[in-house]
Amino acid sequence: MSGKHQDTGRNDSNAGSNQMWGGRFAQGPSAIMREINASIPFDKALWRQDIAASKAHVAMLGAQGIVSANDAATISEGLDHVAEEYARDGVPEDWDLEDIHMTTEARLAELIGPVAGRLHTARSRNDQVATDFRLWVRDAIDQADAGLKALQLALVARAEEHAASIMPGFTHLQTAQPVTLGHHLMAYYEMIARDRSRLADARMRMNQCPLGSAALAGTGFPIDRNATAQALGFDGPTANSLDAVSDRDFALDYLMAASQVSLHLSRLAEEFIIWASQPFGFVRLPDSLSTGSSIMPQKKNPDAAELVRGHAGRVIGCATSLMITMKGLPLAYSKDMQDDKPPVFEAAGLLALSIAAMTGMVAESEFRTERMRQAAELGYATATDLADWLVREADIPFREAHHITGAAVKRAEADGVALDQLPLEVLQAIDSRIDERVYQALSIDASVASRASYGGTAPDQVKAQVARAKSRLDKE
């Protein structure tokens, strides 16, 4: 969107010139310029926001007496008609009209005649697109937040179902300590809660209205910027016209938040990919989110999860793209900023798909809890509990207890049994200070139950986490 000159609504032109550019240009743009300059193939996605902003603007012009009440009403009705056409037939792509703003104004002129030219009084395409784009990003934030809430609800429901289901907890993808599946799922609930807070912060910062900043310096017309801001649901108008037309921080804030969401979704997707593999066998993925192989009939591939994992890289790439576009631009508007929308539109589409896919995967997957428990039992996950017992009950320094426990694990491995299946005489041969009370600490159930500190994996703690989460979600 070029918009370097504040239009007055006149449509006079010399023969052969682009009427929207006015009489300044003797000839229309070359074929190359026409193609490189046109943004209508992608910015047509802004049509709803463009219509809404134009209606707010013309209502203000009418209220301020800048245009007559009759003209304001005619323009508003015409915009409603254009919106109906777009909703029914889509937005036409006439590259000579460059963008959604000129496309809408041209169609409005066809419908209502020269009075359409009054719509652009006291505004520029610079503040117009800045407003439309903010409105679009604000909608994208609201949609992402709603999707993430649905994912949280799915996580909480499955966590409540599996508050006491035991699985191995991992560090370095090696069995570390037993945890509950509910606790594991609630970890992602917390990640998504932070993601939603980042989106909310981005929305709060961006919720100021650029409309009325005109090309870069404001306008000499007696406009009411508070009225247009209020009509469009903004908290108020932007404070500096130069900043307002050249700011894309709001889009970057959204892309940064979207990138973090994608990282968390990618981690969750990776968990399901690993858990669904035959060596793990912790989960059966829903058929609706899996595919088969063209050659191997036994295969059930976690393609949806793998694509979520892949989409994260693309979303992060979108953020990087816009950062690089904006990094060296002087005030105010430059045509480079026409390239601000494709990465945001792409990221929003990928994010929506990823959120929906992982919500379905969490809600519909079948967790194989017996296999999870077996893996926890075979992985010597209660080794830390043995060391802690030696410290607590035998008053042994932790480093010494760590060494004794290592010897016990080595013996259990050699015998092919779990720690709690080692006979007492074998344990006492390793260290005589061990007595029969140790078995109260060595079972995976006892281990999990003992982790009852706030935020821990004990089933009672998981149920408390779930209750707090449900309460927070219910209050929204």
Coordinates of C-alpha atoms in Angstrom, one line a residue:
M1 CA 0.0 0.0 0.0
S2 CA 1.7 3.2 -1.1
G3 CA -0.6 5.9 0.3
K4 CA 2.1 8.5 0.4
H5 CA -0.4 11.3 -0.4
Q6 CA -3.6 12.0 1.6
D7 CA -6.4 11.7 -1.0
T8 CA -9.1 14.3 -1.1
G9 CA -11.7 12.1 -2.8
R10 CA -11.2 13.6 -6.4
N11 CA -11.2 11.1 -9.2
D12 CA -9.9 13.4 -12.0
S13 CA -7.2 11.9 -14.1
N14 CA -5.3 12.3 -17.4
A15 CA -6.0 9.8 -20.1
G16 CA -4.1 6.6 -19.5
S17 CA -3.3 7.3 -15.9
N18 CA -4.4 5.2 -12.9
Q19 CA -7.5 7.1 -11.6
M20 CA -6.8 6.3 -8.0
W21 CA -3.3 7.9 -8.3
G22 CA -4.9 11.0 -9.8
G23 CA -3.4 13.4 -12.3
R24 CA 0.2 13.3 -11.0
F25 CA 1.1 10.4 -13.3
A26 CA 0.9 10.8 -17.1
Q27 CA 1.0 7.0 -17.7
G28 CA -0.1 4.0 -15.9
P29 CA 2.4 1.6 -14.3
S30 CA 4.4 -0.8 -16.4
A31 CA 3.6 -4.5 -16.3
I32 CA 6.4 -5.1 -13.9
M33 CA 5.4 -2.3 -11.6
R34 CA 1.8 -3.4 -11.8
E35 CA 2.7 -6.9 -10.6
I36 CA 5.2 -6.0 -7.9
N37 CA 3.0 -3.2 -6.6
A38 CA -0.3 -5.2 -6.3
S39 CA -1.1 -6.6 -2.9
I40 CA -4.7 -7.6 -3.6
P41 CA -3.9 -11.3 -3.9
F42 CA -3.2 -11.4 -0.2
D43 CA -4.5 -8.3 1.5
K44 CA -8.0 -9.1 0.3
A45 CA -8.1 -11.1 3.5
L46 CA -8.6 -7.7 5.3
W47 CA -11.9 -6.9 3.6
R48 CA -14.0 -7.3 6.7
Q49 CA -11.7 -5.1 8.7
D50 CA -11.5 -2.6 5.8
I51 CA -15.3 -2.3 5.6
A52 CA -15.6 -1.9 9.4
A53 CA -12.9 0.8 9.6
S54 CA -14.4 2.7 6.6
K55 CA -17.9 2.6 8.2
A56 CA -16.5 3.9 11.5
H57 CA -14.6 6.6 9.6
V58 CA -17.6 7.8 7.5
A59 CA -19.8 7.8 10.6
M60 CA -17.4 10.1 12.3
L61 CA -17.1 12.3 9.2
G62 CA -20.9 12.7 9.3
A63 CA -21.1 13.3 13.0
Q64 CA -18.4 16.0 12.7
G65 CA -20.1 17.7 9.7
I66 CA -17.1 17.0 7.5
V67 CA -19.4 15.3 5.1
S68 CA -23.2 15.7 5.0
A69 CA -25.4 13.3 6.9
N70 CA -27.0 12.1 3.6
D71 CA -23.6 11.4 2.0
A72 CA -22.4 9.6 5.1
A73 CA -25.6 7.4 5.1
T74 CA -25.2 6.7 1.4
I75 CA -21.6 5.7 1.8
S76 CA -22.4 3.5 4.7
E77 CA -25.2 1.7 2.9
G78 CA -22.9 1.3 -0.1
L79 CA -20.2 -0.3 2.0
D80 CA -22.8 -2.7 3.4
H81 CA -23.6 -3.7 -0.2
V82 CA -20.0 -4.2 -1.0
A83 CA -19.6 -6.4 2.1
E84 CA -22.5 -8.5 1.0
E85 CA -20.9 -9.0 -2.4
Y86 CA -17.5 -9.9 -0.9
A87 CA -19.2 -12.4 1.5
R88 CA -21.2 -14.0 -1.3
D89 CA -18.7 -13.9 -4.3
G90 CA -15.3 -13.2 -2.8
V91 CA -13.1 -10.2 -3.4
P92 CA -12.2 -9.6 -7.1
E93 CA -8.6 -9.3 -7.9
D94 CA -8.0 -6.4 -10.2
W95 CA -4.3 -5.7 -10.0
D96 CA -4.7 -2.2 -11.5
L97 CA -6.5 -1.4 -8.3
E98 CA -3.5 -2.6 -6.2
D99 CA -5.1 -3.4 -2.9
I100 CA -8.2 -4.1 -0.9
H101 CA -8.7 -0.4 -0.1
M102 CA -8.7 0.8 -3.7
T103 CA -10.8 -2.2 -4.7
T104 CA -13.4 -1.4 -2.2
E105 CA -13.5 2.3 -3.0
A106 CA -13.7 1.6 -6.8
R107 CA -16.6 -0.8 -6.3
L108 CA -18.3 1.7 -4.0
A109 CA -18.0 4.4 -6.7
E110 CA -19.6 2.0 -9.2
L111 CA -22.5 1.6 -6.8
I112 CA -23.1 5.1 -5.5
G113 CA -21.3 7.4 -7.8
P114 CA -19.0 10.3 -7.1
V115 CA -20.1 10.6 -3.5
A116 CA -17.9 7.6 -2.8
G117 CA -14.9 9.9 -3.2
R118 CA -15.8 11.6 0.1
L119 CA -15.0 8.5 2.1
H120 CA -11.3 9.0 1.8
T121 CA -11.5 12.5 3.3
A122 CA -9.1 13.0 6.3
R123 CA -7.5 9.6 5.9
S124 CA -4.7 8.0 3.9
R125 CA -4.1 4.4 2.9
N126 CA -1.3 4.5 5.5
D127 CA -3.5 4.9 8.5
Q128 CA -6.2 2.8 6.8
V129 CA -4.0 -0.3 6.4
A130 CA -2.5 0.2 9.8
T131 CA -6.0 0.1 11.3
D132 CA -7.2 -2.8 9.2
F133 CA -4.2 -4.8 10.0
R134 CA -4.4 -4.2 13.7
L135 CA -8.1 -5.3 13.6
W136 CA -7.1 -8.4 11.7
V137 CA -4.3 -9.3 14.1
R138 CA -6.6 -8.6 17.1
D139 CA -9.1 -11.1 15.6
A140 CA -6.3 -13.6 15.1
I141 CA -5.3 -13.3 18.7
D142 CA -8.8 -13.9 19.9
Q143 CA -9.2 -16.9 17.7
A144 CA -5.9 -18.4 18.8
D145 CA -6.8 -17.8 22.5
A146 CA -10.1 -19.6 22.0
G147 CA -8.4 -22.5 20.4
L148 CA -5.8 -22.7 23.2
K149 CA -8.5 -22.6 25.8
A150 CA -10.1 -25.6 24.1
L151 CA -6.7 -27.3 24.2
Q152 CA -6.4 -26.5 27.9
L153 CA -9.9 -28.0 28.6
A154 CA -8.8 -31.2 26.8
L155 CA -5.6 -31.4 28.8
V156 CA -7.4 -30.8 32.1
A157 CA -10.1 -33.5 31.3
R158 CA -7.5 -36.1 30.4
A159 CA -5.3 -35.1 33.4
E160 CA -8.3 -35.6 35.8
E161 CA -9.0 -39.0 34.2
H162 CA -5.3 -40.0 34.7
A163 CA -4.5 -38.3 38.0
A164 CA -3.2 -41.6 39.4
S165 CA -2.0 -43.3 36.2
I166 CA 1.8 -43.9 36.6
M167 CA 4.3 -43.5 33.8
P168 CA 8.1 -42.9 33.7
G169 CA 9.2 -39.4 34.0
F170 CA 12.2 -38.6 31.8
T171 CA 15.3 -36.5 31.8
H172 CA 17.6 -36.8 28.7
L173 CA 14.8 -39.2 27.5
Q174 CA 16.1 -41.6 30.1
T175 CA 13.9 -42.9 32.9
A176 CA 14.3 -40.6 35.8
Q177 CA 11.5 -40.9 38.4
P178 CA 7.9 -42.1 38.2
V179 CA 5.3 -39.5 37.6
T180 CA 1.6 -39.5 36.8
L181 CA 0.2 -39.1 33.3
G182 CA -2.1 -36.4 34.8
H183 CA 0.9 -34.5 36.1
H184 CA 2.6 -34.7 32.7
L185 CA -0.4 -33.4 30.9
M186 CA -0.9 -30.6 33.3
A187 CA 2.7 -29.4 32.5
Y188 CA 1.4 -28.6 29.1
Y189 CA -1.6 -26.9 30.6
E190 CA 0.8 -24.5 32.3
M191 CA 2.7 -23.9 29.1
I192 CA -0.4 -23.0 27.3
A193 CA -1.5 -20.7 30.1
R194 CA 1.7 -18.7 29.6
D195 CA 1.1 -18.7 25.9
R196 CA -2.4 -17.2 26.4
S197 CA -1.0 -14.6 28.7
R198 CA 1.6 -13.6 26.0
L199 CA -1.2 -13.3 23.5
A200 CA -3.3 -11.2 26.0
D201 CA -0.3 -8.9 26.6
A202 CA 0.2 -8.5 22.8
R203 CA -3.5 -7.7 22.4
M204 CA -3.5 -5.1 25.2
R205 CA -0.4 -3.3 23.7
M206 CA -1.8 -3.2 20.2
N207 CA -5.3 -2.0 21.1
Q208 CA -4.9 1.6 20.0
C209 CA -6.4 3.0 16.8
P210 CA -4.2 4.5 14.1
L211 CA -7.2 5.9 12.1
G212 CA -6.9 9.6 11.8
S213 CA -3.1 9.7 11.6
A214 CA -3.5 10.1 7.8
A215 CA -0.4 9.7 5.7
L216 CA 2.0 10.5 8.5
A217 CA 1.4 14.0 10.0
G218 CA -2.3 13.9 11.0
T219 CA -5.0 15.9 9.3
G220 CA -6.3 19.4 9.2
F221 CA -9.9 18.3 9.3
P222 CA -11.7 18.5 12.7
I223 CA -12.0 14.7 13.1
D224 CA -12.9 12.9 16.3
R225 CA -10.3 10.1 16.7
N226 CA -11.8 8.9 20.0
A227 CA -15.1 8.2 18.3
T228 CA -13.5 6.0 15.6
A229 CA -11.4 4.2 18.2
Q230 CA -14.4 3.5 20.3
A231 CA -16.5 2.4 17.4
L232 CA -13.8 -0.2 16.4
G233 CA -13.3 -1.5 19.9
F234 CA -10.0 0.1 20.6
D235 CA -9.0 1.5 24.0
G236 CA -8.2 4.9 22.4
P237 CA -6.3 6.5 19.5
T238 CA -2.6 6.2 19.0
A239 CA -0.6 9.1 20.4
N240 CA 1.8 9.8 17.5
S241 CA 0.9 9.8 13.9
L242 CA 4.3 9.0 12.6
D243 CA 4.6 6.0 14.8
A244 CA 1.0 4.9 14.1
V245 CA 1.4 4.5 10.4
S246 CA 4.8 2.9 10.5
D247 CA 4.4 0.7 13.6
R248 CA 4.3 -3.1 13.1
D249 CA 5.3 -4.0 16.6
F250 CA 1.8 -5.4 17.1
A251 CA 2.3 -7.9 14.3
L252 CA 5.7 -8.8 15.6
D253 CA 4.3 -9.2 19.1
Y254 CA 1.7 -11.6 17.7
L255 CA 4.3 -13.6 15.7
M256 CA 6.6 -13.9 18.8
A257 CA 3.7 -15.2 20.8
A258 CA 2.7 -17.5 18.0
S259 CA 6.2 -18.8 17.8
Q260 CA 6.2 -19.7 21.5
V261 CA 2.8 -21.4 21.1
S262 CA 4.3 -23.3 18.2
L263 CA 7.3 -24.4 20.3
H264 CA 5.0 -25.8 23.0
L265 CA 2.8 -27.5 20.5
S266 CA 5.8 -29.0 18.8
R267 CA 7.0 -30.4 22.1
L268 CA 3.6 -31.9 22.8
A269 CA 3.5 -33.3 19.3
E270 CA 7.0 -34.9 19.7
E271 CA 5.8 -36.6 22.9
F272 CA 2.9 -38.2 21.0
I273 CA 5.2 -39.2 18.2
I274 CA 7.6 -40.9 20.6
W275 CA 4.8 -42.4 22.8
A276 CA 3.0 -43.9 19.7
S277 CA 6.2 -45.7 18.4
Q278 CA 6.3 -49.4 19.0
P279 CA 9.2 -49.4 21.4
F280 CA 7.2 -47.1 23.7
G281 CA 3.6 -48.1 23.0
F282 CA 2.3 -45.5 25.5
V283 CA -0.6 -44.3 23.2
R284 CA -2.8 -45.2 20.3
L285 CA -3.4 -42.2 18.2
P286 CA -6.9 -41.6 16.8
D287 CA -7.4 -42.8 13.2
S288 CA -8.6 -39.3 12.3
L289 CA -5.2 -37.8 12.9
S290 CA -3.0 -40.6 11.5
T291 CA -2.2 -41.9 8.0
G292 CA -1.2 -45.2 6.5
S293 CA 1.7 -46.2 4.4
S294 CA 1.5 -46.6 0.6
I295 CA 3.6 -49.8 0.8
M296 CA 3.6 -51.1 4.4
P297 CA 0.1 -52.0 5.5
Q298 CA 1.0 -52.3 9.2
K299 CA 1.9 -48.7 9.5
K300 CA 0.0 -46.0 11.4
N301 CA 1.9 -42.8 11.0
P302 CA 1.6 -39.8 13.3
D303 CA 1.5 -37.4 10.4
A304 CA -0.6 -34.8 12.1
A305 CA 1.8 -34.6 15.0
E306 CA 4.8 -34.5 12.7
L307 CA 3.2 -31.6 10.7
V308 CA 2.6 -29.7 13.9
R309 CA 6.2 -30.2 14.7
G310 CA 7.2 -29.0 11.2
H311 CA 4.8 -26.0 11.3
A312 CA 6.7 -24.6 14.3
G313 CA 9.7 -24.0 12.1
R314 CA 7.5 -22.2 9.5
V315 CA 5.9 -20.0 12.2
I316 CA 9.3 -19.0 13.6
G317 CA 10.4 -18.3 10.0
C318 CA 7.4 -15.9 9.6
A319 CA 8.5 -14.0 12.7
T320 CA 12.1 -13.8 11.4
S321 CA 10.9 -12.6 8.0
L322 CA 8.9 -9.6 9.4
M323 CA 11.7 -8.7 11.8
I324 CA 14.1 -8.5 8.9
T325 CA 11.6 -6.5 6.8
M326 CA 11.3 -3.9 9.6
K327 CA 14.8 -3.7 10.9
G328 CA 16.1 -0.8 8.8
L329 CA 13.0 1.3 7.9
P330 CA 13.2 5.0 8.6
L331 CA 10.0 6.8 9.6
A332 CA 7.4 6.8 8.3
Y333 CA 5.7 4.4 5.8
S334 CA 7.8 2.5 3.2
K335 CA 6.5 0.2 0.6
D336 CA 8.5 -2.7 2.2
M337 CA 5.8 -2.8 4.7
Q338 CA 3.4 -4.2 2.1
D339 CA 5.2 -7.4 2.8
D340 CA 4.1 -7.4 6.5
K341 CA 0.9 -9.3 5.9
P342 CA 1.9 -12.6 4.2
P343 CA 4.0 -13.9 7.1
V344 CA 1.3 -13.0 9.6
F345 CA -1.4 -14.6 7.5
E346 CA 0.7 -17.7 7.0
A347 CA 1.6 -18.0 10.7
A348 CA -2.1 -17.5 11.8
G349 CA -3.3 -20.3 9.4
L350 CA -0.6 -22.7 10.5
L351 CA -1.1 -21.9 14.2
A352 CA -4.9 -22.5 14.0
L353 CA -4.3 -25.9 12.3
S354 CA -1.7 -26.9 14.8
I355 CA -3.8 -26.0 17.8
A356 CA -6.8 -27.9 16.4
A357 CA -4.7 -31.0 15.6
M358 CA -3.2 -31.2 19.1
T359 CA -6.5 -30.6 20.8
G360 CA -8.0 -33.5 18.9
M361 CA -4.9 -35.6 19.7
V362 CA -5.1 -35.0 23.4
A363 CA -8.9 -35.5 23.6
E364 CA -9.1 -38.6 21.4
S365 CA -5.9 -40.6 21.9
E366 CA -6.1 -43.8 23.9
F367 CA -3.4 -43.9 26.6
R368 CA -2.0 -47.4 27.4
T369 CA -1.5 -46.9 31.1
E370 CA -0.5 -50.5 31.7
R371 CA 2.4 -50.2 29.3
M372 CA 3.3 -46.9 30.9
R373 CA 3.3 -48.4 34.4
Q374 CA 5.4 -51.4 33.2
A375 CA 8.0 -49.0 31.7
A376 CA 8.2 -47.1 35.0
E377 CA 8.7 -50.3 36.9
L378 CA 11.4 -51.6 34.6
G379 CA 13.3 -48.3 34.4
Y380 CA 14.6 -48.2 38.1
A381 CA 12.6 -45.0 38.5
T382 CA 12.6 -45.4 42.3
A383 CA 16.4 -45.2 42.6
T384 CA 16.2 -41.7 44.0
D385 CA 13.6 -42.9 46.5
L386 CA 16.1 -45.5 47.8
A387 CA 18.8 -42.8 48.1
D388 CA 16.3 -40.5 49.9
W389 CA 15.4 -43.3 52.3
L390 CA 19.0 -43.9 53.2
V391 CA 19.4 -40.2 54.0
R392 CA 16.2 -40.0 55.9
E393 CA 16.1 -43.3 57.8
A394 CA 19.8 -44.3 58.1
D395 CA 21.3 -40.8 58.4
I396 CA 23.7 -41.4 55.5
P397 CA 25.1 -38.5 53.6
F398 CA 23.4 -38.1 50.2
R399 CA 26.6 -38.7 48.2
E400 CA 27.2 -42.0 50.0
A401 CA 23.6 -42.9 49.6
H402 CA 23.9 -42.2 45.9
H403 CA 26.8 -44.7 45.7
I404 CA 24.9 -47.4 47.6
T405 CA 21.8 -46.9 45.4
G406 CA 24.0 -47.2 42.2
A407 CA 25.2 -50.6 43.5
A408 CA 21.6 -51.7 44.1
V409 CA 20.6 -50.6 40.6
K410 CA 23.5 -52.5 39.1
R411 CA 22.5 -55.7 41.0
A412 CA 18.8 -55.3 39.9
E413 CA 19.9 -54.9 36.3
A414 CA 22.0 -58.1 36.6
D415 CA 19.1 -60.0 38.1
G416 CA 16.6 -58.5 35.6
V417 CA 14.2 -57.4 38.4
A418 CA 12.9 -54.1 39.7
L419 CA 14.4 -52.5 42.8
D420 CA 11.5 -53.4 45.0
Q421 CA 11.9 -57.1 43.9
L422 CA 15.5 -57.4 45.3
P423 CA 15.5 -59.6 48.4
L424 CA 16.3 -57.9 51.6
E425 CA 19.4 -60.0 52.1
V426 CA 20.7 -58.8 48.8
L427 CA 20.1 -55.2 49.7
Q428 CA 21.7 -55.7 53.1
A429 CA 24.7 -57.3 51.5
I430 CA 25.2 -54.0 49.6
D431 CA 24.7 -52.0 52.8
S432 CA 23.8 -53.5 56.2
R433 CA 21.9 -50.3 57.3
I434 CA 19.1 -51.2 55.0
D435 CA 16.1 -52.9 56.7
E436 CA 12.6 -54.1 55.6
R437 CA 11.1 -50.6 55.9
V438 CA 12.9 -49.7 52.6
Y439 CA 10.2 -51.5 50.6
Q440 CA 7.7 -48.9 51.7
A441 CA 9.7 -46.4 49.6
L442 CA 10.7 -48.6 46.6
S443 CA 7.4 -49.2 44.9
I444 CA 6.4 -46.8 42.2
D445 CA 3.1 -46.2 43.9
A446 CA 4.9 -45.1 47.1
S447 CA 7.3 -43.0 45.1
V448 CA 4.6 -41.1 43.3
A449 CA 2.5 -40.7 46.5
S450 CA 5.5 -39.3 48.4
R451 CA 5.9 -36.4 45.9
A452 CA 3.2 -34.4 47.6
S453 CA 4.9 -31.0 47.7
Y454 CA 2.9 -28.2 46.0
G455 CA 3.0 -28.7 42.3
G456 CA 4.2 -32.3 42.7
T457 CA 3.2 -35.5 40.9
A458 CA 1.3 -37.1 43.8
P459 CA -2.3 -37.9 42.7
D460 CA -3.8 -35.6 45.3
Q461 CA -1.6 -32.8 44.1
V462 CA -2.6 -33.5 40.5
K463 CA -6.2 -33.4 41.5
A464 CA -5.6 -30.1 43.2
Q465 CA -3.9 -28.7 40.1
V466 CA -6.8 -29.9 38.0
A467 CA -9.3 -28.2 40.4
R468 CA -7.4 -24.9 40.2
A469 CA -7.3 -25.1 36.4
K470 CA -11.0 -25.8 36.1
S471 CA -11.8 -23.0 38.4
R472 CA -9.7 -20.5 36.3
L473 CA -11.2 -21.7 33.0
D474 CA -14.7 -21.5 34.4
K475 CA -14.2 -17.9 35.4
E476 CA -13.1 -16.8 31.9

